[in-house]
């Protein structure tokens, strides 16, 4: 479906915005860009802002009217920060993305974005079937053009992933995930770690078993909040062993100095 969605930019004045739109599109798996009478294009600033999406700029079509840009599409959606003129039903990009992926798979879609200064005209809005508004602060709801494209494109890509592969949407949360690079440690690894930690804290005279206060329960809560992997526990145990060794060296040294002192 993504390859049948066209992004149409009407009379864009800043070439940098065109480049940033190309990048936003490529990031989100869109490739069909159509420019309606841009002020300056091609332009070095567009290329600079496109970064790795130069191919989208190279393949962009340039036409002189909005009707030309959408003539072969079955469904045209206008984007607008505010409703004006005659009221129209308005939907969010998320609602639109749900709808798009429910349509037959030969439907061609255009999503039209307006001018930086004045958006789309009332007449241009009437060439469209649907109106999309990105929910935003009512005091200041107009996003930068490329950022508006980014939000809409993200919703489309997110929906595409949702339908294709639910797992792709779940971020890695830690060692319990199959893709983590180390196996999770067990609770008995943790118990051995806590015992080692307590011994070390005693050795460095940070802690006494006679007056334990809340130290160990608080340290347990700290480490239990994160799921450690086997490697992380091994590193922490290594640090504890070295700390104990260093502390012993210091106390031996102090002991020797004590005995060296004249009585
Ligand atoms: N001053 C213009 C704002 C244009 S912003 C106006 O009042 O209309 C440039 C384009 O970005 C808009 O035409 C629209 O296509 C898109 N855009 C910006 N903010 C948006 C929002 N909140 N919802 C949908 N599209 C938005």
PDB file of C-alpha atoms and ligand atoms in Angstrom:
ATOM      1  CA  UNK A   1       0.000   0.000   0.000  1.00  0.00           C
ATOM      2  CA  UNK A   2       2.779   2.474   0.902  1.00  0.00           C
ATOM      3  CA  UNK A   3       3.956   2.559  -2.717  1.00  0.00           C
ATOM      4  CA  UNK A   4       0.489   3.690  -3.808  1.00  0.00           C
ATOM      5  CA  UNK A   5       0.435   6.736  -1.538  1.00  0.00           C
ATOM      6  CA  UNK A   6       1.573  10.008  -3.142  1.00  0.00           C
ATOM      7  CA  UNK A   7       2.634  13.065  -1.185  1.00  0.00           C
ATOM      8  CA  UNK A   8       1.670  16.273  -3.001  1.00  0.00           C
ATOM      9  CA  UNK A   9       3.198  19.633  -1.993  1.00  0.00           C
ATOM     10  CA  UNK A  10       1.427  22.704  -3.318  1.00  0.00           C
ATOM     11  CA  UNK A  11       3.506  25.835  -4.142  1.00  0.00           C
ATOM     12  CA  UNK A  12       6.205  25.174  -1.578  1.00  0.00           C
ATOM     13  CA  UNK A  13       8.340  28.284  -1.113  1.00  0.00           C
ATOM     14  CA  UNK A  14      11.344  26.913   0.805  1.00  0.00           C
ATOM     15  CA  UNK A  15      13.453  24.314  -1.031  1.00  0.00           C
ATOM     16  CA  UNK A  16      14.736  23.136   2.368  1.00  0.00           C
ATOM     17  CA  UNK A  17      11.217  22.010   3.232  1.00  0.00           C
ATOM     18  CA  UNK A  18      11.040  19.957   0.031  1.00  0.00           C
ATOM     19  CA  UNK A  19      14.276  18.200   0.980  1.00  0.00           C
ATOM     20  CA  UNK A  20      13.065  17.579   4.519  1.00  0.00           C
ATOM     21  CA  UNK A  21       9.809  16.130   3.157  1.00  0.00           C
ATOM     22  CA  UNK A  22      11.786  13.741   0.912  1.00  0.00           C
ATOM     23  CA  UNK A  23      13.737  12.549   3.936  1.00  0.00           C
ATOM     24  CA  UNK A  24      10.619  12.127   6.090  1.00  0.00           C
ATOM     25  CA  UNK A  25       9.020  10.110   3.290  1.00  0.00           C
ATOM     26  CA  UNK A  26      11.988   7.817   2.798  1.00  0.00           C
ATOM     27  CA  UNK A  27      12.278   7.214   6.548  1.00  0.00           C
ATOM     28  CA  UNK A  28       8.660   6.057   6.524  1.00  0.00           C
ATOM     29  CA  UNK A  29       8.788   3.939   3.380  1.00  0.00           C
ATOM     30  CA  UNK A  30       7.010   6.375   1.032  1.00  0.00           C
ATOM     31  CA  UNK A  31       8.498   7.215  -2.354  1.00  0.00           C
ATOM     32  CA  UNK A  32       6.023   9.059  -4.588  1.00  0.00           C
ATOM     33  CA  UNK A  33       6.550  12.829  -4.302  1.00  0.00           C
ATOM     34  CA  UNK A  34       4.762  15.311  -6.541  1.00  0.00           C
ATOM     35  CA  UNK A  35       5.508  19.051  -6.450  1.00  0.00           C
ATOM     36  CA  UNK A  36       2.915  21.494  -7.709  1.00  0.00           C
ATOM     37  CA  UNK A  37       4.672  24.626  -9.035  1.00  0.00           C
ATOM     38  CA  UNK A  38       7.376  24.876  -6.363  1.00  0.00           C
ATOM     39  CA  UNK A  39       9.037  28.315  -6.035  1.00  0.00           C
ATOM     40  CA  UNK A  40      12.587  26.947  -6.364  1.00  0.00           C
ATOM     41  CA  UNK A  41      13.325  23.380  -7.424  1.00  0.00           C
ATOM     42  CA  UNK A  42      15.772  21.723  -7.932  1.00  0.00           C
ATOM     43  CA  UNK A  43      17.835  23.578  -5.363  1.00  0.00           C
ATOM     44  CA  UNK A  44      21.006  22.781  -3.336  1.00  0.00           C
ATOM     45  CA  UNK A  45      19.178  23.391  -0.081  1.00  0.00           C
ATOM     46  CA  UNK A  46      16.604  20.735  -0.956  1.00  0.00           C
ATOM     47  CA  UNK A  47      19.421  18.259  -1.626  1.00  0.00           C
ATOM     48  CA  UNK A  48      21.158  19.181   1.592  1.00  0.00           C
ATOM     49  CA  UNK A  49      18.034  18.675   3.701  1.00  0.00           C
ATOM     50  CA  UNK A  50      17.101  15.462   1.865  1.00  0.00           C
ATOM     51  CA  UNK A  51      20.378  13.874   3.016  1.00  0.00           C
ATOM     52  CA  UNK A  52      20.073  10.147   2.163  1.00  0.00           C
ATOM     53  CA  UNK A  53      16.763  10.655   0.331  1.00  0.00           C
ATOM     54  CA  UNK A  54      18.204  12.214  -2.836  1.00  0.00           C
ATOM     55  CA  UNK A  55      16.561   9.408  -4.852  1.00  0.00           C
ATOM     56  CA  UNK A  56      13.118  10.649  -3.767  1.00  0.00           C
ATOM     57  CA  UNK A  57      13.980  14.161  -5.006  1.00  0.00           C
ATOM     58  CA  UNK A  58      15.380  12.799  -8.288  1.00  0.00           C
ATOM     59  CA  UNK A  59      12.207  10.827  -8.923  1.00  0.00           C
ATOM     60  CA  UNK A  60       9.830  13.638  -7.861  1.00  0.00           C
ATOM     61  CA  UNK A  61       7.415  14.828 -10.511  1.00  0.00           C
ATOM     62  CA  UNK A  62       6.802  18.531 -10.995  1.00  0.00           C
ATOM     63  CA  UNK A  63       3.410  19.658 -12.325  1.00  0.00           C
ATOM     64  CA  UNK A  64       1.731  23.021 -12.623  1.00  0.00           C
ATOM     65  CA  UNK A  65      -1.685  22.419 -11.038  1.00  0.00           C
ATOM     66  CA  UNK A  66      -3.061  20.453  -8.130  1.00  0.00           C
ATOM     67  CA  UNK A  67      -5.612  18.749 -10.433  1.00  0.00           C
ATOM     68  CA  UNK A  68      -2.754  17.315 -12.507  1.00  0.00           C
ATOM     69  CA  UNK A  69      -1.043  16.034  -9.359  1.00  0.00           C
ATOM     70  CA  UNK A  70      -4.063  13.994  -8.256  1.00  0.00           C
ATOM     71  CA  UNK A  71      -5.789  13.137 -11.535  1.00  0.00           C
ATOM     72  CA  UNK A  72      -4.934   9.401 -11.466  1.00  0.00           C
ATOM     73  CA  UNK A  73      -5.742   8.953  -7.759  1.00  0.00           C
ATOM     74  CA  UNK A  74      -8.960   7.395  -6.440  1.00  0.00           C
ATOM     75  CA  UNK A  75      -8.851   9.137  -3.084  1.00  0.00           C
ATOM     76  CA  UNK A  76      -7.449  12.563  -2.278  1.00  0.00           C
ATOM     77  CA  UNK A  77      -6.888  13.749   1.292  1.00  0.00           C
ATOM     78  CA  UNK A  78      -6.173  17.381   2.133  1.00  0.00           C
ATOM     79  CA  UNK A  79      -4.237  18.334   5.237  1.00  0.00           C
ATOM     80  CA  UNK A  80      -5.028  21.481   7.112  1.00  0.00           C
ATOM     81  CA  UNK A  81      -4.206  22.857  10.538  1.00  0.00           C
ATOM     82  CA  UNK A  82      -7.595  24.528  10.881  1.00  0.00           C
ATOM     83  CA  UNK A  83     -10.984  24.101   9.321  1.00  0.00           C
ATOM     84  CA  UNK A  84     -12.272  27.056   7.383  1.00  0.00           C
ATOM     85  CA  UNK A  85     -15.008  27.968   4.976  1.00  0.00           C
ATOM     86  CA  UNK A  86     -17.622  25.233   4.768  1.00  0.00           C
ATOM     87  CA  UNK A  87     -17.342  22.647   7.527  1.00  0.00           C
ATOM     88  CA  UNK A  88     -16.072  19.226   6.428  1.00  0.00           C
ATOM     89  CA  UNK A  89     -15.709  16.008   8.361  1.00  0.00           C
ATOM     90  CA  UNK A  90     -12.157  16.034   9.728  1.00  0.00           C
ATOM     91  CA  UNK A  91     -10.122  13.003  10.764  1.00  0.00           C
ATOM     92  CA  UNK A  92      -6.736  12.488  12.391  1.00  0.00           C
ATOM     93  CA  UNK A  93      -3.844  10.934  10.462  1.00  0.00           C
ATOM     94  CA  UNK A  94      -4.202   7.862  12.705  1.00  0.00           C
ATOM     95  CA  UNK A  95      -7.846   7.378  11.760  1.00  0.00           C
ATOM     96  CA  UNK A  96      -6.971   7.966   8.126  1.00  0.00           C
ATOM     97  CA  UNK A  97      -4.157   5.403   8.224  1.00  0.00           C
ATOM     98  CA  UNK A  98      -6.557   2.780   9.601  1.00  0.00           C
ATOM     99  CA  UNK A  99      -8.954   3.488   6.751  1.00  0.00           C
ATOM    100  CA  UNK A 100      -6.299   3.481   4.010  1.00  0.00           C
ATOM    101  CA  UNK A 101      -5.130  -0.021   4.844  1.00  0.00           C
ATOM    102  CA  UNK A 102      -8.679  -1.352   4.801  1.00  0.00           C
ATOM    103  CA  UNK A 103      -9.239  -0.363   1.162  1.00  0.00           C
ATOM    104  CA  UNK A 104      -8.800  -2.592  -1.889  1.00  0.00           C
ATOM    105  CA  UNK A 105      -5.175  -2.863  -2.783  1.00  0.00           C
ATOM    106  CA  UNK A 106      -5.351  -1.128  -6.155  1.00  0.00           C
ATOM    107  CA  UNK A 107      -6.586   2.171  -4.707  1.00  0.00           C
ATOM    108  CA  UNK A 108      -4.199   5.062  -5.372  1.00  0.00           C
ATOM    109  CA  UNK A 109      -4.104   7.740  -2.682  1.00  0.00           C
ATOM    110  CA  UNK A 110      -2.831  11.336  -2.693  1.00  0.00           C
ATOM    111  CA  UNK A 111      -2.227  13.353   0.464  1.00  0.00           C
ATOM    112  CA  UNK A 112      -1.972  17.060  -0.254  1.00  0.00           C
ATOM    113  CA  UNK A 113      -0.019  19.589   1.808  1.00  0.00           C
ATOM    114  CA  UNK A 114      -0.376  23.356   1.495  1.00  0.00           C
ATOM    115  CA  UNK A 115       1.826  26.433   1.294  1.00  0.00           C
ATOM    116  CA  UNK A 116       4.011  27.412   4.250  1.00  0.00           C
ATOM    117  CA  UNK A 117       2.341  30.810   4.539  1.00  0.00           C
ATOM    118  CA  UNK A 118      -1.266  30.199   3.609  1.00  0.00           C
ATOM    119  CA  UNK A 119      -1.955  26.445   3.496  1.00  0.00           C
ATOM    120  CA  UNK A 120      -4.483  25.214   0.911  1.00  0.00           C
ATOM    121  CA  UNK A 121      -7.158  27.470  -0.563  1.00  0.00           C
ATOM    122  CA  UNK A 122     -10.858  26.786  -0.028  1.00  0.00           C
ATOM    123  CA  UNK A 123     -11.092  25.847  -3.673  1.00  0.00           C
ATOM    124  CA  UNK A 124      -8.204  23.374  -3.388  1.00  0.00           C
ATOM    125  CA  UNK A 125      -9.902  21.800  -0.369  1.00  0.00           C
ATOM    126  CA  UNK A 126     -12.952  21.032  -2.518  1.00  0.00           C
ATOM    127  CA  UNK A 127     -10.812  18.863  -4.855  1.00  0.00           C
ATOM    128  CA  UNK A 128     -10.270  16.475  -1.956  1.00  0.00           C
ATOM    129  CA  UNK A 129     -12.385  13.644  -0.512  1.00  0.00           C
ATOM    130  CA  UNK A 130     -11.162  13.803   3.037  1.00  0.00           C
ATOM    131  CA  UNK A 131      -9.648  16.360   5.374  1.00  0.00           C
ATOM    132  CA  UNK A 132      -6.917  15.493   7.828  1.00  0.00           C
ATOM    133  CA  UNK A 133      -5.867  17.549  10.829  1.00  0.00           C
ATOM    134  CA  UNK A 134      -2.976  16.672  13.130  1.00  0.00           C
ATOM    135  CA  UNK A 135      -4.203  17.304  16.678  1.00  0.00           C
ATOM    136  CA  UNK A 136      -2.091  20.167  18.055  1.00  0.00           C
ATOM    137  CA  UNK A 137      -2.147  23.063  20.518  1.00  0.00           C
ATOM    138  CA  UNK A 138      -5.238  25.110  19.563  1.00  0.00           C
ATOM    139  CA  UNK A 139      -3.277  28.287  20.335  1.00  0.00           C
ATOM    140  CA  UNK A 140      -0.727  27.396  17.653  1.00  0.00           C
ATOM    141  CA  UNK A 141      -1.655  24.388  15.575  1.00  0.00           C
ATOM    142  CA  UNK A 142       0.258  24.943  12.327  1.00  0.00           C
ATOM    143  CA  UNK A 143       3.250  22.614  12.114  1.00  0.00           C
ATOM    144  CA  UNK A 144       6.205  23.155   9.828  1.00  0.00           C
ATOM    145  CA  UNK A 145       5.347  21.609   6.468  1.00  0.00           C
ATOM    146  CA  UNK A 146       7.932  18.807   6.597  1.00  0.00           C
ATOM    147  CA  UNK A 147       7.009  17.976  10.183  1.00  0.00           C
ATOM    148  CA  UNK A 148       3.368  17.674   9.196  1.00  0.00           C
ATOM    149  CA  UNK A 149       4.400  15.256   6.427  1.00  0.00           C
ATOM    150  CA  UNK A 150       6.498  13.360   8.967  1.00  0.00           C
ATOM    151  CA  UNK A 151       3.581  12.861  11.359  1.00  0.00           C
ATOM    152  CA  UNK A 152       1.196  11.689   8.636  1.00  0.00           C
ATOM    153  CA  UNK A 153       3.825   9.404   7.086  1.00  0.00           C
ATOM    154  CA  UNK A 154       4.653   7.945  10.493  1.00  0.00           C
ATOM    155  CA  UNK A 155       1.025   7.036  11.140  1.00  0.00           C
ATOM    156  CA  UNK A 156       0.864   5.289   7.766  1.00  0.00           C
ATOM    157  CA  UNK A 157       4.083   3.391   8.388  1.00  0.00           C
ATOM    158  CA  UNK A 158       3.023   2.460  11.898  1.00  0.00           C
ATOM    159  CA  UNK A 159      -0.233   1.024  10.593  1.00  0.00           C
ATOM    160  CA  UNK A 160       1.663  -0.823   7.873  1.00  0.00           C
ATOM    161  CA  UNK A 161       3.873  -2.438  10.528  1.00  0.00           C
ATOM    162  CA  UNK A 162       0.896  -3.218  12.733  1.00  0.00           C
ATOM    163  CA  UNK A 163      -0.728  -5.204   9.961  1.00  0.00           C
ATOM    164  CA  UNK A 164       2.433  -6.798   8.616  1.00  0.00           C
ATOM    165  CA  UNK A 165       4.322  -7.711  11.732  1.00  0.00           C
ATOM    166  CA  UNK A 166       3.070  -6.928  15.220  1.00  0.00           C
ATOM    167  CA  UNK A 167       6.451  -7.828  16.694  1.00  0.00           C
ATOM    168  CA  UNK A 168       8.196  -5.047  14.778  1.00  0.00           C
ATOM    169  CA  UNK A 169       6.382  -2.510  16.960  1.00  0.00           C
ATOM    170  CA  UNK A 170       7.543  -3.922  20.281  1.00  0.00           C
ATOM    171  CA  UNK A 171      10.773  -2.231  21.363  1.00  0.00           C
ATOM    172  CA  UNK A 172      13.505  -4.288  23.045  1.00  0.00           C
ATOM    173  CA  UNK A 173      12.864  -3.994  26.761  1.00  0.00           C
ATOM    174  CA  UNK A 174      15.765  -6.044  28.124  1.00  0.00           C
ATOM    175  CA  UNK A 175      17.261  -9.503  28.717  1.00  0.00           C
ATOM    176  CA  UNK A 176      13.881 -11.270  28.684  1.00  0.00           C
ATOM    177  CA  UNK A 177      13.497 -10.415  24.965  1.00  0.00           C
ATOM    178  CA  UNK A 178      14.625 -13.116  22.526  1.00  0.00           C
ATOM    179  CA  UNK A 179      16.768 -10.586  20.597  1.00  0.00           C
ATOM    180  CA  UNK A 180      18.821  -9.516  23.659  1.00  0.00           C
ATOM    181  CA  UNK A 181      22.522 -10.361  23.287  1.00  0.00           C
ATOM    182  CA  UNK A 182      22.939 -12.109  26.697  1.00  0.00           C
ATOM    183  CA  UNK A 183      20.747 -14.559  28.623  1.00  0.00           C
ATOM    184  CA  UNK A 184      18.895 -13.191  31.664  1.00  0.00           C
ATOM    185  CA  UNK A 185      20.341 -14.049  35.065  1.00  0.00           C
ATOM    186  CA  UNK A 186      18.292 -16.111  37.518  1.00  0.00           C
ATOM    187  CA  UNK A 187      17.114 -15.077  40.943  1.00  0.00           C
ATOM    188  CA  UNK A 188      19.765 -17.325  42.515  1.00  0.00           C
ATOM    189  CA  UNK A 189      22.464 -15.397  40.572  1.00  0.00           C
ATOM    190  CA  UNK A 190      20.958 -12.282  42.144  1.00  0.00           C
ATOM    191  CA  UNK A 191      21.004 -13.799  45.649  1.00  0.00           C
ATOM    192  CA  UNK A 192      24.704 -14.654  45.276  1.00  0.00           C
ATOM    193  CA  UNK A 193      25.316 -11.121  44.024  1.00  0.00           C
ATOM    194  CA  UNK A 194      23.506  -9.571  47.029  1.00  0.00           C
ATOM    195  CA  UNK A 195      25.514 -11.728  49.457  1.00  0.00           C
ATOM    196  CA  UNK A 196      28.750 -10.702  47.709  1.00  0.00           C
ATOM    197  CA  UNK A 197      27.639  -7.057  47.712  1.00  0.00           C
ATOM    198  CA  UNK A 198      26.895  -7.134  51.435  1.00  0.00           C
ATOM    199  CA  UNK A 199      30.252  -8.780  52.231  1.00  0.00           C
ATOM    200  CA  UNK A 200      32.025  -6.126  50.203  1.00  0.00           C
ATOM    201  CA  UNK A 201      30.141  -3.283  51.869  1.00  0.00           C
ATOM    202  CA  UNK A 202      31.189  -4.714  55.232  1.00  0.00           C
ATOM    203  CA  UNK A 203      34.812  -5.031  54.041  1.00  0.00           C
ATOM    204  CA  UNK A 204      34.935  -1.386  53.007  1.00  0.00           C
ATOM    205  CA  UNK A 205      33.202  -0.385  56.269  1.00  0.00           C
ATOM    206  CA  UNK A 206      30.204   1.110  54.528  1.00  0.00           C
ATOM    207  CA  UNK A 207      27.861  -1.299  56.278  1.00  0.00           C
ATOM    208  CA  UNK A 208      27.694  -3.267  59.534  1.00  0.00           C
ATOM    209  CA  UNK A 209      25.575  -6.382  59.965  1.00  0.00           C
ATOM    210  CA  UNK A 210      24.826  -5.339  63.539  1.00  0.00           C
ATOM    211  CA  UNK A 211      23.177  -2.066  62.465  1.00  0.00           C
ATOM    212  CA  UNK A 212      21.922  -2.872  58.972  1.00  0.00           C
ATOM    213  CA  UNK A 213      19.324  -0.053  58.710  1.00  0.00           C
ATOM    214  CA  UNK A 214      17.469  -0.221  55.352  1.00  0.00           C
ATOM    215  CA  UNK A 215      20.602  -0.475  53.230  1.00  0.00           C
ATOM    216  CA  UNK A 216      20.247  -3.975  51.788  1.00  0.00           C
ATOM    217  CA  UNK A 217      16.482  -3.761  51.078  1.00  0.00           C
ATOM    218  CA  UNK A 218      17.079  -0.441  49.317  1.00  0.00           C
ATOM    219  CA  UNK A 219      19.933  -1.827  47.239  1.00  0.00           C
ATOM    220  CA  UNK A 220      17.788  -4.855  46.404  1.00  0.00           C
ATOM    221  CA  UNK A 221      15.016  -2.583  45.230  1.00  0.00           C
ATOM    222  CA  UNK A 222      17.503  -0.707  43.057  1.00  0.00           C
ATOM    223  CA  UNK A 223      18.821  -3.835  41.331  1.00  0.00           C
ATOM    224  CA  UNK A 224      15.482  -5.671  41.198  1.00  0.00           C
ATOM    225  CA  UNK A 225      13.994  -2.785  39.210  1.00  0.00           C
ATOM    226  CA  UNK A 226      16.216  -3.657  36.261  1.00  0.00           C
ATOM    227  CA  UNK A 227      16.426  -7.124  34.817  1.00  0.00           C
ATOM    228  CA  UNK A 228      20.154  -7.920  34.771  1.00  0.00           C
ATOM    229  CA  UNK A 229      21.685 -10.314  32.266  1.00  0.00           C
ATOM    230  CA  UNK A 230      24.349 -12.932  33.109  1.00  0.00           C
ATOM    231  CA  UNK A 231      27.135 -10.801  31.747  1.00  0.00           C
ATOM    232  CA  UNK A 232      26.107  -7.759  33.773  1.00  0.00           C
ATOM    233  CA  UNK A 233      26.044  -9.810  36.986  1.00  0.00           C
ATOM    234  CA  UNK A 234      29.485 -11.195  36.163  1.00  0.00           C
ATOM    235  CA  UNK A 235      30.828  -7.648  35.656  1.00  0.00           C
ATOM    236  CA  UNK A 236      29.327  -6.454  38.949  1.00  0.00           C
ATOM    237  CA  UNK A 237      30.719  -9.485  40.797  1.00  0.00           C
ATOM    238  CA  UNK A 238      34.136  -8.794  39.228  1.00  0.00           C
ATOM    239  CA  UNK A 239      34.018  -5.208  40.467  1.00  0.00           C
ATOM    240  CA  UNK A 240      33.092  -6.426  43.956  1.00  0.00           C
ATOM    241  CA  UNK A 241      35.994  -8.917  44.017  1.00  0.00           C
ATOM    242  CA  UNK A 242      38.445  -6.224  42.985  1.00  0.00           C
ATOM    243  CA  UNK A 243      36.989  -3.827  45.539  1.00  0.00           C
ATOM    244  CA  UNK A 244      37.479  -6.448  48.250  1.00  0.00           C
ATOM    245  CA  UNK A 245      41.030  -7.075  47.084  1.00  0.00           C
ATOM    246  CA  UNK A 246      41.831  -3.367  47.075  1.00  0.00           C
ATOM    247  CA  UNK A 247      40.246  -2.904  50.501  1.00  0.00           C
ATOM    248  CA  UNK A 248      42.219  -5.810  51.925  1.00  0.00           C
ATOM    249  CA  UNK A 249      45.433  -4.308  50.533  1.00  0.00           C
ATOM    250  CA  UNK A 250      44.598  -1.026  52.198  1.00  0.00           C
ATOM    251  CA  UNK A 251      43.789  -2.600  55.550  1.00  0.00           C
ATOM    252  CA  UNK A 252      46.876  -4.813  55.440  1.00  0.00           C
ATOM    253  CA  UNK A 253      48.874  -1.708  54.609  1.00  0.00           C
ATOM    254  CA  UNK A 254      47.246   0.218  57.458  1.00  0.00           C
ATOM    255  CA  UNK A 255      47.751  -2.694  59.808  1.00  0.00           C
ATOM    256  CA  UNK A 256      51.454  -2.801  58.947  1.00  0.00           C
ATOM    257  CA  UNK A 257      51.790   0.948  59.409  1.00  0.00           C
ATOM    258  CA  UNK A 258      49.966   0.638  62.751  1.00  0.00           C
ATOM    259  CA  UNK A 259      52.438  -1.976  63.976  1.00  0.00           C
ATOM    260  CA  UNK A 260      55.353   0.044  62.625  1.00  0.00           C
ATOM    261  CA  UNK A 261      54.336   2.922  64.792  1.00  0.00           C
ATOM    262  CA  UNK A 262      56.366   3.327  67.949  1.00  0.00           C
ATOM    263  CA  UNK A 263      54.470   2.219  71.026  1.00  0.00           C
TER     264      UNK A 263
HETATM  265  N1  LIG B   1      -0.456  29.312   7.890  1.00  0.00           N
HETATM  266  C1  LIG B   1      -0.912  28.110   7.270  1.00  0.00           C
HETATM  267  C2  LIG B   1      -0.116  26.953   7.814  1.00  0.00           C
HETATM  268  C3  LIG B   1       0.486  26.207   6.767  1.00  0.00           C
HETATM  269  S1  LIG B   1       1.529  24.996   7.380  1.00  0.00           S
HETATM  270  C4  LIG B   1      -2.367  27.866   7.558  1.00  0.00           C
HETATM  271  O1  LIG B   1      -2.861  28.503   8.452  1.00  0.00           O
HETATM  272  O2  LIG B   1      -2.986  27.030   6.920  1.00  0.00           O
HETATM  273  C5  LIG B   1       1.893  24.159   5.876  1.00  0.00           C
HETATM  274  C6  LIG B   1       1.111  22.905   5.656  1.00  0.00           C
HETATM  275  O3  LIG B   1       1.481  21.936   6.611  1.00  0.00           O
HETATM  276  C7  LIG B   1      -0.402  23.028   5.754  1.00  0.00           C
HETATM  277  O4  LIG B   1      -0.970  23.522   4.579  1.00  0.00           O
HETATM  278  C8  LIG B   1      -0.782  21.570   5.969  1.00  0.00           C
HETATM  279  O5  LIG B   1      -0.691  20.881   4.752  1.00  0.00           O
HETATM  280  C9  LIG B   1       0.358  21.100   6.871  1.00  0.00           C
HETATM  281  N2  LIG B   1       0.007  21.235   8.294  1.00  0.00           N
HETATM  282  C10 LIG B   1       0.596  22.041   9.216  1.00  0.00           C
HETATM  283  N3  LIG B   1       0.028  21.865  10.420  1.00  0.00           N
HETATM  284  C11 LIG B   1      -0.914  20.910  10.277  1.00  0.00           C
HETATM  285  C12 LIG B   1      -1.850  20.275  11.158  1.00  0.00           C
HETATM  286  N4  LIG B   1      -1.914  20.596  12.451  1.00  0.00           N
HETATM  287  N5  LIG B   1      -2.678  19.338  10.630  1.00  0.00           N
HETATM  288  C13 LIG B   1      -2.621  18.992   9.331  1.00  0.00           C
HETATM  289  N6  LIG B   1      -1.763  19.566   8.456  1.00  0.00           N
HETATM  290  C14 LIG B   1      -0.925  20.499   8.916  1.00  0.00           C
END
